[in-house]
Tab-separated table of C-alpha atoms in Angstrom:
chain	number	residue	atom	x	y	z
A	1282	UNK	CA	184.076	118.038	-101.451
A	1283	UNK	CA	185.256	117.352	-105.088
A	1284	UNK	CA	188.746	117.766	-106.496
A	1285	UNK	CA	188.710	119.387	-109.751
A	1286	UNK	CA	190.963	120.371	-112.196
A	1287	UNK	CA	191.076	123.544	-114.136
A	1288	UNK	CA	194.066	126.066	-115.829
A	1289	UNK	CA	194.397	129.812	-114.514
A	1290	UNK	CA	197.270	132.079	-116.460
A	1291	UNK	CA	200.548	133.436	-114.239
A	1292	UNK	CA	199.157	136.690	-113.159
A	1293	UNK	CA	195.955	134.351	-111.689
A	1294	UNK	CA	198.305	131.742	-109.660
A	1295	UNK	CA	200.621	134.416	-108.361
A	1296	UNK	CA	197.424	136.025	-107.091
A	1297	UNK	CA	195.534	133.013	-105.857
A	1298	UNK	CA	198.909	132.254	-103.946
A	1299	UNK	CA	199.398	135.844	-102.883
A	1300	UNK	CA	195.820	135.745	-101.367
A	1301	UNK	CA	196.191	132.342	-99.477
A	1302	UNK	CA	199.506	133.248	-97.952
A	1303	UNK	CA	198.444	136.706	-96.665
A	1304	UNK	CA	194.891	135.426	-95.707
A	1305	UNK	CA	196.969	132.352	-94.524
A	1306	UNK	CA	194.229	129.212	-96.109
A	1307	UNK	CA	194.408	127.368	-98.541
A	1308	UNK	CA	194.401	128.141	-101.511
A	1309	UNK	CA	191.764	125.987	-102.516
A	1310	UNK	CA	189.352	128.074	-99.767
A	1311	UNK	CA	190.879	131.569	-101.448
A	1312	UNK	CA	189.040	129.519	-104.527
A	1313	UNK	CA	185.503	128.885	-102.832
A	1314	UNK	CA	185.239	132.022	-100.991
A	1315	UNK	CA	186.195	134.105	-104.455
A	1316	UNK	CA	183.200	132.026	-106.187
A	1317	UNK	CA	181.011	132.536	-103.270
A	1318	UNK	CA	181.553	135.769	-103.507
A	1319	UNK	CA	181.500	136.422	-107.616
A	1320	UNK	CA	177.911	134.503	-107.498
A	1321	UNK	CA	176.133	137.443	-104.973
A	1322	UNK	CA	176.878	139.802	-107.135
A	1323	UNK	CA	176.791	138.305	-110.504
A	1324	UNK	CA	172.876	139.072	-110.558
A	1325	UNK	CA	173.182	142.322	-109.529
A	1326	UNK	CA	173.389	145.363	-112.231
A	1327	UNK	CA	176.319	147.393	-112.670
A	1328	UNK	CA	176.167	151.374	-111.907
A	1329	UNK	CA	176.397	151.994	-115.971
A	1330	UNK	CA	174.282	148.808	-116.653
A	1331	UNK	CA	171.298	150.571	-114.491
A	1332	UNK	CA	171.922	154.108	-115.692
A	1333	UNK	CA	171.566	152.696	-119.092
A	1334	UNK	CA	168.462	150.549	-118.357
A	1335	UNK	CA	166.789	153.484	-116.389
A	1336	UNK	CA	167.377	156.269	-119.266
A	1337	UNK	CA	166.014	153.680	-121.354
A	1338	UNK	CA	162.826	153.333	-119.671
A	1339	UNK	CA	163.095	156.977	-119.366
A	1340	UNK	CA	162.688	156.972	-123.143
A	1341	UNK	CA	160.045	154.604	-123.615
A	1342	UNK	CA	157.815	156.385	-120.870
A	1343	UNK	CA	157.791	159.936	-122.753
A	1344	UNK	CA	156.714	158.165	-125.558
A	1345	UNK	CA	153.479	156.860	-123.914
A	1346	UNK	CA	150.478	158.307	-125.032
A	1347	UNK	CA	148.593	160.616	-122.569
A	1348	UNK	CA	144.980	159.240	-123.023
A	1349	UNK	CA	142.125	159.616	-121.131
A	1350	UNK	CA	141.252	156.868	-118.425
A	1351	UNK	CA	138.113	156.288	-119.956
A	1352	UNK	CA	139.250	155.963	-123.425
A	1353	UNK	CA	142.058	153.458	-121.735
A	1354	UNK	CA	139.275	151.583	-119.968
A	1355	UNK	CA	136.827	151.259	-123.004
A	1356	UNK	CA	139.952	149.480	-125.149
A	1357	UNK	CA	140.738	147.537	-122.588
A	1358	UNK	CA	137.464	146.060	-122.125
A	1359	UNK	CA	136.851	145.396	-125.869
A	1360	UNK	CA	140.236	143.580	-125.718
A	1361	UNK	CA	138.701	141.408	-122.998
A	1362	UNK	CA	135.489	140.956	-124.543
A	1363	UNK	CA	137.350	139.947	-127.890
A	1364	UNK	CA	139.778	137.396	-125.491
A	1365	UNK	CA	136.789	136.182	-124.127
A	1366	UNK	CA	135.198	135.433	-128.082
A	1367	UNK	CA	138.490	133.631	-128.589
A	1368	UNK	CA	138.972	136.227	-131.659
A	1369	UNK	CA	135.725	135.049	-132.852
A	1370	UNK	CA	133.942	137.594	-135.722
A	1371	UNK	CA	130.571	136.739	-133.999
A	1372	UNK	CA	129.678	136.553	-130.894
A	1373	UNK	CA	128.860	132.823	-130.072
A	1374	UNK	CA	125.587	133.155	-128.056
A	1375	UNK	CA	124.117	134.870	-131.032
A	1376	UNK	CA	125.150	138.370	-130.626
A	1377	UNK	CA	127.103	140.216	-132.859
């Protein structure tokens, strides 16, 4: 373990204490167990956070253009083709 040091206002300590004397630990555990705790969820989205994200998306994916798989396929394999040429003009086996 390491001590640390670190400032919390009134309505924090009268909590922290509140929480160690009903839970009856240390205060210092109240501490580790509240971190432990804030750090699974601090990755996770809030109801209003996804709701946002997902009309969002909602947006963007109405906007797509409906094309043709074909038409899809053909530009994607001239953007491969033109990867492959390293954005080469020419091709550099003497093709076009």
């Amino acid at each position: 373990m390491k001590k640390v040091t670190f400032t919390l206002d009134d309505s924090a300590v009268r909590e922290l204490e509140r929480a160690a004397t009903r839970l009856d630990i240390p205060k210092s555990q109240v501490v580790r167990e509240a971190l432990e705790l804030y750090g699974e969820h601090l990755g996770r989205l809030s109801d209003e956070e996804r709701d946002r994200m997902l009309a969002r998306f909602d947006r963007v994916t109405e906007a797509l253009p409906d094309r043709p798989r074909e038409e899809l396929d053909a530009d994607l394999e001239a953007l491969r083709a033109s990867r492959r040429r390293r954005g080469r003009r020419t091709d550099p086996e003497g093709g076009a």
